[in-house]
Short mmCIF file of C-alpha atoms and ligand atoms in Angstrom, two decimals:
data_model
loop_
_atom_site.label_atom_id
_atom_site.label_comp_id
_atom_site.label_asym_id
_atom_site.label_seq_id
_atom_site.Cartn_x
_atom_site.Cartn_y
_atom_site.Cartn_z
CA MET M 1 47.72 98.84 -24.87
CA ALA M 2 45.48 98.28 -21.88
CA PHE M 3 48.34 100.17 -19.50
CA THR M 4 47.55 103.07 -22.03
CA LYS M 5 43.89 102.24 -22.40
CA PHE M 6 43.20 102.60 -18.39
CA ILE M 7 45.40 105.44 -18.07
CA LEU M 8 43.62 107.69 -20.86
CA PRO M 9 40.44 107.87 -19.51
CA ALA M 10 41.52 108.49 -16.05
CA LEU M 11 43.41 111.26 -16.83
CA ALA M 12 40.74 112.79 -18.75
CA LEU M 13 37.87 111.97 -16.02
CA THR M 14 40.85 113.88 -13.62
CA SER M 15 40.93 116.76 -15.35
CA THR M 16 37.34 117.43 -15.54
CA VAL M 17 36.80 116.95 -12.72
CA LEU M 18 39.49 119.68 -11.46
CA ALA M 19 37.63 121.95 -13.80
CA GLN M 20 34.70 121.82 -12.67
CA THR M 21 36.29 121.79 -9.39
CA SER M 22 38.23 124.69 -9.66
CA THR M 23 35.56 126.76 -11.23
CA ASP M 24 33.34 126.23 -8.34
CA ILE M 25 36.12 127.27 -6.05
CA CYS M 26 37.42 130.32 -7.79
CA ALA M 27 33.73 131.93 -7.12
CA GLY M 28 34.38 131.46 -3.13
CA PRO M 29 33.07 132.92 -0.97
CA SER M 30 35.75 131.84 1.24
CA ILE M 31 38.12 129.02 1.72
CA THR M 32 40.24 127.57 4.45
CA ILE M 33 44.09 126.22 3.87
CA ALA M 34 46.42 125.18 6.12
CA SER M 35 49.38 124.41 4.20
CA SER M 36 50.74 124.50 0.16
CA ALA M 37 48.84 121.35 -1.42
CA ASP M 38 45.76 122.88 0.14
CA ALA M 39 46.57 126.08 -1.69
CA GLU M 40 46.79 124.08 -4.71
CA GLN M 41 42.87 124.00 -4.66
CA ILE M 42 42.62 127.48 -5.68
CA ALA M 43 45.91 127.35 -7.96
CA ASP M 44 43.85 127.93 -11.11
CA CYS M 45 41.65 131.03 -10.01
CA THR M 46 42.67 134.00 -11.64
CA ASN M 47 40.63 135.46 -9.59
CA TYR M 48 39.43 133.45 -6.90
CA LYS M 49 36.20 135.81 -5.57
CA GLY M 50 36.10 135.62 -1.73
CA ASP M 51 38.46 135.00 1.26
CA VAL M 52 41.32 132.63 1.63
CA THR M 53 42.39 131.93 5.64
CA ILE M 54 46.05 130.31 6.19
CA ASP M 55 44.47 128.29 9.05
CA SER M 56 46.25 128.56 13.04
CA SER M 57 47.89 125.16 11.99
CA ALA M 58 49.66 126.03 9.19
CA SER M 59 53.56 125.72 9.90
CA GLY M 60 56.87 126.06 7.99
CA THR M 61 56.70 127.38 4.57
CA LEU M 62 53.34 128.27 2.66
CA GLN M 63 53.23 128.75 -0.93
CA LEU M 64 50.38 130.31 -1.88
CA ASN M 65 51.14 129.74 -6.07
CA GLY M 66 49.11 130.26 -9.03
CA VAL M 67 46.33 132.35 -8.17
CA ARG M 68 46.27 136.14 -9.34
CA GLN M 69 43.66 137.71 -7.57
CA ILE M 70 41.92 137.47 -4.38
CA SER M 71 38.86 139.41 -4.17
CA GLY M 72 38.17 138.96 -0.65
CA ASP M 73 40.42 138.73 2.13
CA LEU M 74 43.80 137.10 3.05
CA LEU M 75 44.25 136.51 6.49
CA CYS M 76 46.32 134.51 9.05
CA ASN M 77 45.78 134.62 13.04
CA ASN M 78 47.84 133.01 15.29
CA ALA M 79 49.98 130.52 12.97
CA THR M 80 52.49 130.58 15.54
CA GLN M 81 54.56 127.53 13.59
CA LEU M 82 54.31 129.29 10.28
CA THR M 83 57.36 130.58 9.41
CA ALA M 84 57.46 131.92 5.32
CA ILE M 85 54.22 132.38 2.93
CA THR M 86 55.26 132.66 -0.45
CA SER M 87 53.71 133.36 -3.77
CA ASP M 88 54.69 133.70 -7.12
CA GLN M 89 51.71 135.34 -9.47
CA LEU M 90 49.35 136.65 -6.27
CA ASN M 91 49.27 140.49 -7.80
CA THR M 92 46.46 142.09 -5.67
CA ILE M 93 43.70 141.41 -2.31
CA GLY M 94 41.05 143.50 -3.10
CA GLY M 95 40.21 142.93 0.96
CA SER M 96 42.18 142.83 3.77
CA PHE M 97 45.96 141.53 3.72
CA SER M 98 45.52 140.54 7.77
CA LEU M 99 48.45 138.97 9.31
CA THR M 100 48.22 138.67 12.86
CA GLY M 101 50.32 137.03 15.73
CA LEU M 102 52.73 135.23 13.80
CA THR M 103 55.20 134.81 16.28
CA ILE M 104 58.25 132.91 14.19
CA LEU M 105 57.10 134.28 10.50
CA SER M 106 60.22 135.64 9.33
CA THR M 107 59.18 135.44 5.01
CA LEU M 108 57.17 137.21 3.81
CA SER M 109 57.90 137.07 -0.58
CA PHE M 110 55.84 137.65 -3.16
CA ASP M 111 56.75 137.94 -6.50
CA SER M 112 53.68 139.72 -8.33
CA LEU M 113 51.90 141.82 -5.63
CA THR M 114 51.52 145.36 -6.18
CA GLY M 115 47.82 146.01 -4.95
CA ILE M 116 46.43 145.52 -1.40
CA ASN M 117 43.14 147.27 -0.31
CA LYS M 118 44.10 147.03 3.18
CA ILE M 119 47.84 145.67 5.36
CA ASN M 120 47.01 145.24 8.69
CA TRP M 121 50.27 143.46 9.68
CA VAL M 122 50.25 143.38 13.47
CA GLY M 123 52.34 140.94 15.92
CA LEU M 124 55.08 139.77 13.51
CA PRO M 125 58.04 139.66 15.42
CA ALA M 126 60.65 137.80 13.45
CA LEU M 127 59.92 139.63 10.02
CA GLN M 128 62.56 141.64 9.67
CA ALA M 129 62.13 142.25 5.82
CA LEU M 130 59.57 142.25 3.19
CA ASN M 131 60.40 140.53 -0.06
CA PHE M 132 58.13 142.10 -2.90
CA ALA M 133 59.96 141.84 -6.03
CA GLN M 134 57.38 144.34 -8.07
CA SER M 135 56.70 146.88 -4.65
CA VAL M 136 52.99 147.40 -3.67
CA ASP M 137 52.24 150.73 -5.02
CA ARG M 138 48.49 150.57 -4.01
CA ALA M 139 46.75 150.56 -0.95
CA ASN M 140 44.22 151.99 0.72
CA THR M 141 44.91 151.82 4.44
CA VAL M 142 48.33 150.03 5.82
CA LEU M 143 48.94 149.25 9.30
CA ILE M 144 52.01 147.86 10.77
CA SER M 145 52.45 147.02 14.23
CA ASN M 146 55.08 144.95 16.47
CA THR M 147 57.18 143.59 13.85
CA GLN M 148 60.96 143.14 13.61
CA LEU M 149 61.27 145.03 9.96
CA ASN M 150 64.24 147.58 9.42
CA ASN M 151 62.55 149.71 7.00
CA ILE M 152 59.21 149.14 4.62
CA GLU M 153 60.95 148.47 1.46
CA GLY M 154 58.59 146.87 -0.82
CA ILE M 155 55.62 148.88 -0.32
CA ASP M 156 56.12 152.63 -2.48
CA LEU M 157 52.39 154.13 -2.86
CA THR M 158 51.94 157.28 -4.72
CA ALA M 159 48.82 157.90 -2.43
CA VAL M 160 47.23 156.06 0.82
CA SER M 161 44.60 157.03 2.52
CA SER M 162 45.89 156.51 6.24
CA LEU M 163 49.38 154.67 7.04
CA ASP M 164 49.95 154.23 10.92
CA ILE M 165 53.56 152.39 11.66
CA ASN M 166 53.92 152.24 15.39
CA ASN M 167 56.01 149.75 18.12
CA ASN M 168 58.41 148.45 15.65
CA PRO M 169 61.52 149.17 17.13
CA TYR M 170 64.10 147.97 14.49
CA LEU M 171 62.72 150.25 12.34
CA THR M 172 65.16 152.84 11.52
CA SER M 173 64.30 153.59 7.89
CA VAL M 174 61.65 155.14 6.16
CA ASN M 175 61.48 156.00 2.48
CA VAL M 176 58.44 156.27 0.44
CA ASN M 177 60.08 157.37 -2.66
CA SER M 178 56.36 157.72 -4.78
CA LEU M 179 54.23 158.98 -2.01
CA LYS M 180 52.12 162.46 -3.44
CA ASN M 181 49.07 162.09 -1.79
CA VAL M 182 47.80 161.13 1.93
CA THR M 183 43.94 161.52 2.23
CA THR M 184 43.44 161.04 5.94
CA ALA M 185 46.51 160.00 7.85
CA ILE M 186 49.94 159.11 8.67
CA SER M 187 51.17 158.36 11.90
CA PHE M 188 54.50 157.01 13.29
CA SER M 189 54.92 156.08 17.05
CA ALA M 190 57.26 153.92 19.35
CA ASN M 191 59.37 152.65 16.17
CA GLY M 192 63.19 152.29 16.18
CA ARG M 193 64.41 155.19 18.25
CA ASP M 194 66.83 156.18 15.66
CA LEU M 195 64.11 156.37 12.89
CA GLU M 196 64.40 158.14 9.92
CA ILE M 197 61.56 159.39 7.90
CA LEU M 198 62.13 160.72 4.07
CA PHE M 199 58.64 161.16 1.75
CA PRO M 200 60.73 162.88 -0.94
CA ASN M 201 57.73 163.56 -2.93
CA LEU M 202 54.83 164.07 -0.35
CA GLU M 203 52.86 167.28 -1.24
CA ASN M 204 48.98 167.24 0.29
CA ALA M 205 48.80 165.14 3.04
CA ALA M 206 45.71 165.19 5.62
CA ASN M 207 47.06 164.47 8.83
CA LEU M 208 50.62 164.38 10.13
CA THR M 209 51.77 162.53 13.26
CA PHE M 210 55.40 162.02 14.41
CA ARG M 211 55.97 160.26 17.51
CA ASN M 212 59.51 158.83 18.86
CA VAL M 213 61.32 159.50 15.35
CA SER M 214 64.96 161.03 15.08
CA LYS M 215 64.52 162.62 11.49
CA VAL M 216 61.33 163.75 9.12
CA ASP M 217 62.28 165.11 5.36
CA MET M 218 59.03 166.21 4.28
CA PRO M 219 60.85 168.51 1.25
CA SER M 220 57.93 168.93 -1.17
CA LEU M 221 55.01 169.19 1.57
CA ASN M 222 52.43 171.69 0.43
CA THR M 223 49.63 171.82 2.08
CA VAL M 224 48.32 169.99 4.96
CA GLY M 225 44.84 169.36 5.60
CA GLY M 226 44.14 168.56 9.14
CA SER M 227 46.85 168.85 11.83
CA MET M 228 49.98 168.16 11.98
CA GLY M 229 52.08 167.06 15.38
CA PHE M 230 55.20 165.78 16.45
CA TYR M 231 55.71 164.84 19.32
CA SER M 232 58.64 163.54 21.65
CA ASN M 233 60.95 163.20 18.66
CA SER M 234 65.10 163.75 18.85
CA PHE M 235 65.75 165.11 15.65
CA GLU M 236 66.78 169.53 16.39
CA THR M 237 65.89 170.80 13.58
CA PHE M 238 62.56 170.98 11.61
CA SER M 239 62.06 172.44 8.34
CA ALA M 240 59.15 172.54 6.09
CA PRO M 241 60.25 175.05 3.19
CA ASN M 242 57.44 174.44 1.09
CA LEU M 243 54.47 174.13 3.15
CA THR M 244 51.57 177.05 2.98
CA GLN M 245 48.81 176.12 5.43
CA THR M 246 47.21 173.75 7.43
CA GLY M 247 44.06 172.77 8.27
CA GLY M 248 44.16 172.29 11.63
CA THR M 249 46.42 172.38 14.44
CA LEU M 250 50.15 172.46 14.24
CA ALA M 251 52.36 171.02 17.47
CA PHE M 252 55.77 170.81 18.75
CA VAL M 253 55.93 168.71 21.88
CA ASP M 254 58.50 167.39 24.16
CA SER M 255 61.50 167.35 21.52
CA PRO M 256 64.16 167.86 24.20
CA ASN M 257 67.25 168.60 21.30
CA LEU M 258 64.76 170.63 18.79
CA ALA M 259 66.63 174.07 18.57
CA ASN M 260 65.19 175.41 15.19
CA LEU M 261 61.91 175.50 13.38
CA SER M 262 61.54 176.62 9.53
CA PHE M 263 58.49 177.09 7.85
CA PRO M 264 59.47 179.80 5.44
CA SER M 265 56.48 179.48 3.12
CA LEU M 266 53.54 178.95 6.00
CA THR M 267 50.47 181.77 5.71
CA GLN M 268 48.04 180.27 7.69
CA ILE M 269 47.84 177.31 10.94
CA GLY M 270 44.06 176.05 10.53
CA GLY M 271 43.70 174.76 14.03
CA GLY M 272 46.08 176.03 17.07
CA PHE M 273 49.43 176.55 17.49
CA LEU M 274 51.18 174.03 20.05
CA ILE M 275 54.45 174.33 21.15
CA ALA M 276 55.10 173.03 24.48
CA ASN M 277 58.02 171.33 26.33
CA ASN M 278 60.91 171.38 23.86
CA THR M 279 63.78 172.65 26.34
CA ASP M 280 66.62 173.14 23.53
CA LEU M 281 63.91 175.64 21.73
CA LYS M 282 65.41 179.37 22.71
CA ALA M 283 63.91 180.79 20.32
CA ILE M 284 60.55 180.52 18.45
CA GLY M 285 60.86 182.14 15.21
CA GLY M 286 61.31 180.76 11.21
CA PHE M 287 57.42 181.40 10.73
CA GLY M 288 58.47 184.48 8.64
CA LYS M 289 55.06 184.80 6.38
CA LEU M 290 53.01 183.24 9.34
CA LYS M 291 50.07 185.54 9.47
CA THR M 292 46.75 183.95 10.07
CA ILE M 293 46.12 181.30 13.52
CA VAL M 294 42.80 180.24 13.14
CA GLY M 295 42.68 178.26 16.96
CA ALA M 296 44.93 179.05 19.89
CA LEU M 297 48.39 180.14 20.19
CA ASP M 298 49.83 177.99 23.16
CA PHE M 299 53.30 178.72 24.18
CA ALA M 300 55.43 176.51 26.92
CA GLY M 301 58.81 176.30 27.35
CA THR M 302 62.36 177.62 27.99
CA PHE M 303 62.66 180.02 25.39
CA ASP M 304 63.81 183.64 25.42
CA SER M 305 62.07 185.14 22.06
CA VAL M 306 59.30 184.96 20.53
CA ASP M 307 59.81 186.67 16.93
CA LEU M 308 56.60 186.43 14.80
CA VAL M 309 54.64 188.29 12.40
CA ILE M 310 51.42 187.26 12.94
CA THR M 311 48.68 190.02 12.04
CA GLU M 312 45.58 187.22 13.54
CA VAL M 313 45.21 184.85 16.69
CA ARG M 314 41.32 184.27 15.81
CA GLY M 315 41.59 182.12 19.34
CA GLY M 316 42.75 183.50 22.66
CA SER M 317 46.94 182.83 23.65
CA ASN M 318 48.82 181.20 26.51
CA VAL M 319 52.73 182.14 26.80
CA GLN M 320 54.49 180.92 29.84
CA THR M 321 58.49 180.21 29.51
CA THR M 322 61.28 179.75 32.40
CA SER M 323 62.77 183.20 31.17
CA THR M 324 62.57 186.55 32.24
CA ASN M 325 62.70 188.15 29.19
CA GLN M 326 59.57 190.32 30.05
CA THR M 327 59.57 191.65 26.48
CA ILE M 328 57.69 188.80 25.26
CA CYS M 329 54.62 189.42 27.23
CA GLN M 330 54.85 192.91 26.67
CA LEU M 331 54.39 191.91 23.20
CA PHE M 332 51.97 189.39 23.90
CA ASP M 333 49.76 192.07 26.04
CA LYS M 334 50.19 194.82 22.89
CA ALA M 335 48.72 191.73 20.65
CA HIS M 336 45.74 191.67 22.70
CA ASP M 337 44.74 195.28 22.88
CA ALA M 338 45.13 195.50 19.57
CA GLY M 339 42.77 193.09 18.64
CA VAL M 340 45.31 190.76 17.25
CA ILE M 341 44.63 188.30 19.36
CA ARG M 342 40.97 187.38 19.58
CA GLY M 343 40.30 185.53 22.85
CA ILE M 344 42.08 185.73 25.77
CA ASN M 345 45.58 186.11 26.56
CA THR M 346 47.68 184.83 28.99
CA CYS M 347 50.99 185.85 29.39
CA ILE M 348 54.03 184.70 32.14
CA THR M 349 57.72 184.91 32.40
CA GLY M 350 60.07 183.87 34.70
CA LYS M 351 57.58 180.77 35.78
CA ALA M 352 59.15 177.39 37.18
CA ASN M 353 56.99 175.01 35.58
CA PRO M 354 55.62 176.23 31.90
CA GLU M 355 52.19 174.83 31.72
CA SER M 356 50.15 174.82 28.46
CA ASN M 357 46.91 175.60 27.92
CA PRO M 358 46.07 175.78 31.90
CA THR M 359 42.82 175.35 33.05
CA SER M 360 43.87 178.42 35.50
CA THR M 361 46.54 181.04 35.37
CA SER M 362 48.07 181.34 39.23
CA GLY M 363 51.22 180.76 40.24
CA GLY M 364 53.35 183.04 38.10
CA SER M 365 56.19 183.85 39.55
CA ALA M 366 56.52 187.13 37.75
CA THR M 367 54.64 189.40 35.18
CA SER M 368 51.12 188.01 35.02
CA SER M 369 48.77 189.36 32.52
CA THR M 370 45.78 188.32 31.77
CA SER M 371 43.67 189.96 29.77
CA LYS M 372 39.71 189.29 29.12
CA PRO M 373 38.56 189.03 25.03
CA ASP M 374 37.00 192.40 23.79
CA ALA M 375 33.57 192.61 23.99
CA GLY M 376 32.93 194.70 21.17
CA ASN M 377 35.02 191.56 19.66
CA ALA M 378 31.93 189.62 18.45
CA LEU M 379 31.40 191.92 15.63
CA ALA M 380 32.81 191.12 12.39
CA PRO M 381 35.66 189.33 11.37
CA ALA M 382 36.04 191.72 8.52
CA MET M 383 36.82 194.75 9.97
CA SER M 384 39.52 192.45 12.19
CA MET M 385 43.01 193.67 11.47
CA ALA M 386 42.10 195.26 7.95
CA GLY M 387 43.99 198.75 9.37
CA LEU M 388 45.96 197.94 12.21
CA VAL M 389 48.47 194.63 10.24
CA GLY M 390 50.80 196.92 8.90
CA ALA M 391 51.15 199.08 12.58
CA VAL M 392 50.80 195.84 14.68
CA ALA M 393 52.18 193.50 12.68
CA ALA M 394 55.61 195.97 12.99
CA LEU M 395 55.13 196.26 16.91
CA LEU M 396 54.10 193.29 17.84
CA PHE M 397 55.60 190.26 16.90
CA ILE M 398 59.25 191.33 15.22
C1 NAG U 401 44.91 134.40 18.81
O1 NAG U 401 45.80 134.58 19.95
C2 NAG U 401 45.25 135.06 20.71
C3 NAG U 401 46.58 135.17 22.25
O2 NAG U 401 46.19 133.65 22.29
C4 NAG U 401 44.05 135.38 20.95
O3 NAG U 401 43.88 136.68 21.83
C5 NAG U 401 42.69 135.77 19.75
O4 NAG U 401 41.52 135.73 19.98
C6 NAG U 401 43.64 134.70 18.73
N1 NAG U 401 43.04 135.48 17.41
C7 NAG U 401 42.50 134.45 16.75
C8 NAG U 401 41.71 134.97 15.30
O5 NAG U 401 42.10 133.42 16.51
C1 NAG U 402 46.69 164.22 -5.01
O1 NAG U 402 45.88 165.57 -4.73
C2 NAG U 402 45.55 165.92 -5.41
C3 NAG U 402 45.02 167.59 -4.76
O2 NAG U 402 44.30 167.18 -3.64
C4 NAG U 402 45.26 165.44 -6.94
O3 NAG U 402 44.66 166.77 -7.77
C5 NAG U 402 45.89 164.39 -7.55
O4 NAG U 402 45.25 164.08 -8.16
C6 NAG U 402 46.03 163.73 -6.34
N1 NAG U 402 46.91 162.45 -6.63
C7 NAG U 402 46.67 161.14 -6.28
C8 NAG U 402 48.13 160.58 -7.36
O5 NAG U 402 46.06 160.89 -5.97
C1 NAG U 403 41.95 163.63 10.55
O1 NAG U 403 41.36 163.17 11.35
C2 NAG U 403 40.82 163.01 11.92
C3 NAG U 403 40.43 161.78 12.71
O2 NAG U 403 41.56 162.34 13.76
C4 NAG U 403 39.36 162.98 10.86
O3 NAG U 403 38.64 163.27 11.45
C5 NAG U 403 39.89 164.28 9.67
O4 NAG U 403 39.11 164.05 8.68
C6 NAG U 403 41.59 164.19 8.85
N1 NAG U 403 41.58 165.62 8.46
C7 NAG U 403 41.16 164.85 6.94
C8 NAG U 403 41.99 166.44 6.33
O5 NAG U 403 41.78 164.52 6.27
C1 NAG U 404 57.42 157.54 22.18
O1 NAG U 404 57.12 159.08 23.28
C2 NAG U 404 56.40 158.77 24.21
C3 NAG U 404 55.66 159.82 24.52
O2 NAG U 404 55.06 160.84 23.48
C4 NAG U 404 57.04 158.34 25.23
O3 NAG U 404 55.54 157.64 26.17
C5 NAG U 404 57.04 156.83 24.66
O4 NAG U 404 57.66 155.97 25.99
C6 NAG U 404 57.94 157.37 23.72
N1 NAG U 404 58.08 155.20 23.18
C7 NAG U 404 59.38 155.00 22.79
C8 NAG U 404 59.57 153.96 22.00
O5 NAG U 404 60.31 155.55 22.81
C1 NAG U 405 58.80 173.67 -3.52
O1 NAG U 405 57.37 174.79 -4.72
C2 NAG U 405 58.52 175.28 -5.43
C3 NAG U 405 57.00 176.30 -6.13
O2 NAG U 405 56.05 175.81 -5.78
C4 NAG U 405 58.38 174.05 -6.62
O3 NAG U 405 58.90 175.17 -7.20
C5 NAG U 405 59.76 173.29 -5.84
O4 NAG U 405 60.07 172.07 -6.98
C6 NAG U 405 59.63 173.09 -4.47
N1 NAG U 405 59.73 172.08 -3.40
C7 NAG U 405 60.48 170.74 -4.07
C8 NAG U 405 61.26 170.13 -2.91
O5 NAG U 405 59.12 170.11 -4.05
C1 NAG U 406 67.17 177.30 11.09
O1 NAG U 406 66.95 176.72 10.02
C2 NAG U 406 66.56 176.94 8.67
C3 NAG U 406 66.79 176.39 7.87
O2 NAG U 406 66.70 174.54 8.25
C4 NAG U 406 68.78 177.72 8.36
O3 NAG U 406 68.48 178.59 7.52
C5 NAG U 406 68.56 178.97 10.22
O4 NAG U 406 69.98 179.39 9.52
C6 NAG U 406 68.21 177.88 11.47
N1 NAG U 406 68.62 178.54 12.33
C7 NAG U 406 69.57 178.43 13.26
C8 NAG U 406 69.74 179.92 14.27
O5 NAG U 406 69.63 177.59 13.28
C1 NAG U 407 54.58 169.19 29.23
O1 NAG U 407 55.25 168.61 30.65
C2 NAG U 407 55.40 168.68 31.44
C3 NAG U 407 55.75 168.44 33.22
O2 NAG U 407 55.92 167.13 32.53
C4 NAG U 407 53.74 168.42 31.47
O3 NAG U 407 51.99 168.65 32.87
C5 NAG U 407 52.65 168.33 30.49
O4 NAG U 407 51.79 168.28 30.07
C6 NAG U 407 53.34 168.54 29.80
N1 NAG U 407 53.05 169.56 28.42
C7 NAG U 407 52.20 169.20 27.01
C8 NAG U 407 51.96 169.70 26.18
O5 NAG U 407 52.66 167.78 26.83
C1 NAG U 408 63.74 189.82 24.38
O1 NAG U 408 62.13 188.90 23.38
C2 NAG U 408 62.51 189.69 22.55
C3 NAG U 408 61.15 189.27 21.51
O2 NAG U 408 60.80 188.08 21.13
C4 NAG U 408 63.34 189.24 21.46
O3 NAG U 408 63.55 190.65 20.91
C5 NAG U 408 64.82 190.00 22.37
O4 NAG U 408 65.70 189.83 21.40
C6 NAG U 408 64.85 188.88 23.52
N1 NAG U 408 66.00 189.49 24.46
C7 NAG U 408 66.19 188.55 24.70
C8 NAG U 408 68.38 188.79 25.77
O5 NAG U 408 66.54 187.10 24.50
#
């Protein structure tokens, strides 16, 4: 048949050309697509070795089907008419998955995606949920900012270098069950007012910063290599039952409802120890095993008592409270005299506006005692507290 004769060579030719083309295309280094039809060019690629950019003119739904790996970036910036990005087989993005300024994007649906080097999602104000059937379990850095996400279900990492989640006003729940290690930092700020964060299995973290959250639960946390800071949170209690040490500063600041801290296993704070402006925190305590503060101690607030058994503060101390309980300053002065506090000790009770780490110590309305560091203290740290520990601890911070 003439018809068959005609059509067969044509098909054969077409598939040869396609195979040829797709081999070339799969080698990258980059492709820009504006539609699902454009995306078909890389549908046969097991691994697209380059960057895929979704053009800002893309609109409606863009299907990125077939391709399994993108070794470079998957980028889409300012496609303000794009509502959905979907993919059936893509499982790995070797570079950044960067989505920015996608004002009406409401659907991110990836059936097979499990590994992303960098997640960078910024300015996705219509995105309420992720639809990642397999859950992303590997990512080095994650930045999620200015989205409408309620949670981050679909991201369940076992380890991450940095996780920064900020300005997602509808985010109320984060539970990353698999997360065990954080090698650089976790930071949350300015998300939903009622954000509750749960990292049930997190054991080792580098830096941890939580701002504007209503709950943080990390029952397994054992070691914080860097600093751990809590700012402007609404929770009433915070407990780190298994935390043994921090490598940097531990801070609780500006949390008006905070009334109880519990760090029963903490023995050393590797930086400063800052507690400031937590108006409901009337008793500073809950640090039954804390012995060493490598940096300075800085407490400012309305607390009526300080119960610690610290044996070594290598920096100075600043303690200012509205309370008129003079015993507090007696204890700190004694601690300083005994060499437990090595730097300058400033302690003021009855202070109308307690200041943290002030540049000068003027303006105290009640007892004020400022001591100078012992000249002799420049000697060996080794001779420090050894002989004093027992007596001083007992005397001092009861
Ligand atoms: C996206 O749009 C914003 C504001 O219109 C502009 O500042 C930015 O440079 C654009 N980004 C890209 C990658 O085109
Ligand atoms: C987590 O960190 C510990 C100690 O640093 C290390 O032994 C372990 O291999 C890490 N686990 C993962 C999943 O990175
Ligand atoms: C904590 O973050 C700082 C940068 O803010 C970084 O230099 C440091 O290495 C981090 N700490 C750890 C233990 O990763
Ligand atoms: C978060 O806390 C900061 C202070 O640490 C405050 O300035 C900011 O207004 C708060 N943001 C929200 C969204 O609550
Ligand atoms: C706390 O630490 C103890 C002793 O290392 C361990 O047995 C326990 O499982 C830890 N608790 C949690 C919740 O990880
Ligand atoms: C503080 O919290 C700890 C642990 O959650 C608890 O055991 C303790 O009773 C609480 N203390 C106060 C004064 O509420
Ligand atoms: C505590 O509040 C006072 C007054 O608002 C402010 O000047 C000071 O910087 C705050 N301290 C900290 C550590 O945020
Ligand atoms: C005064 O402070 C000391 C030391 O923290 C504490 O033991 C005592 O209970 C406090 N007194 C009052 C009335 O709070």
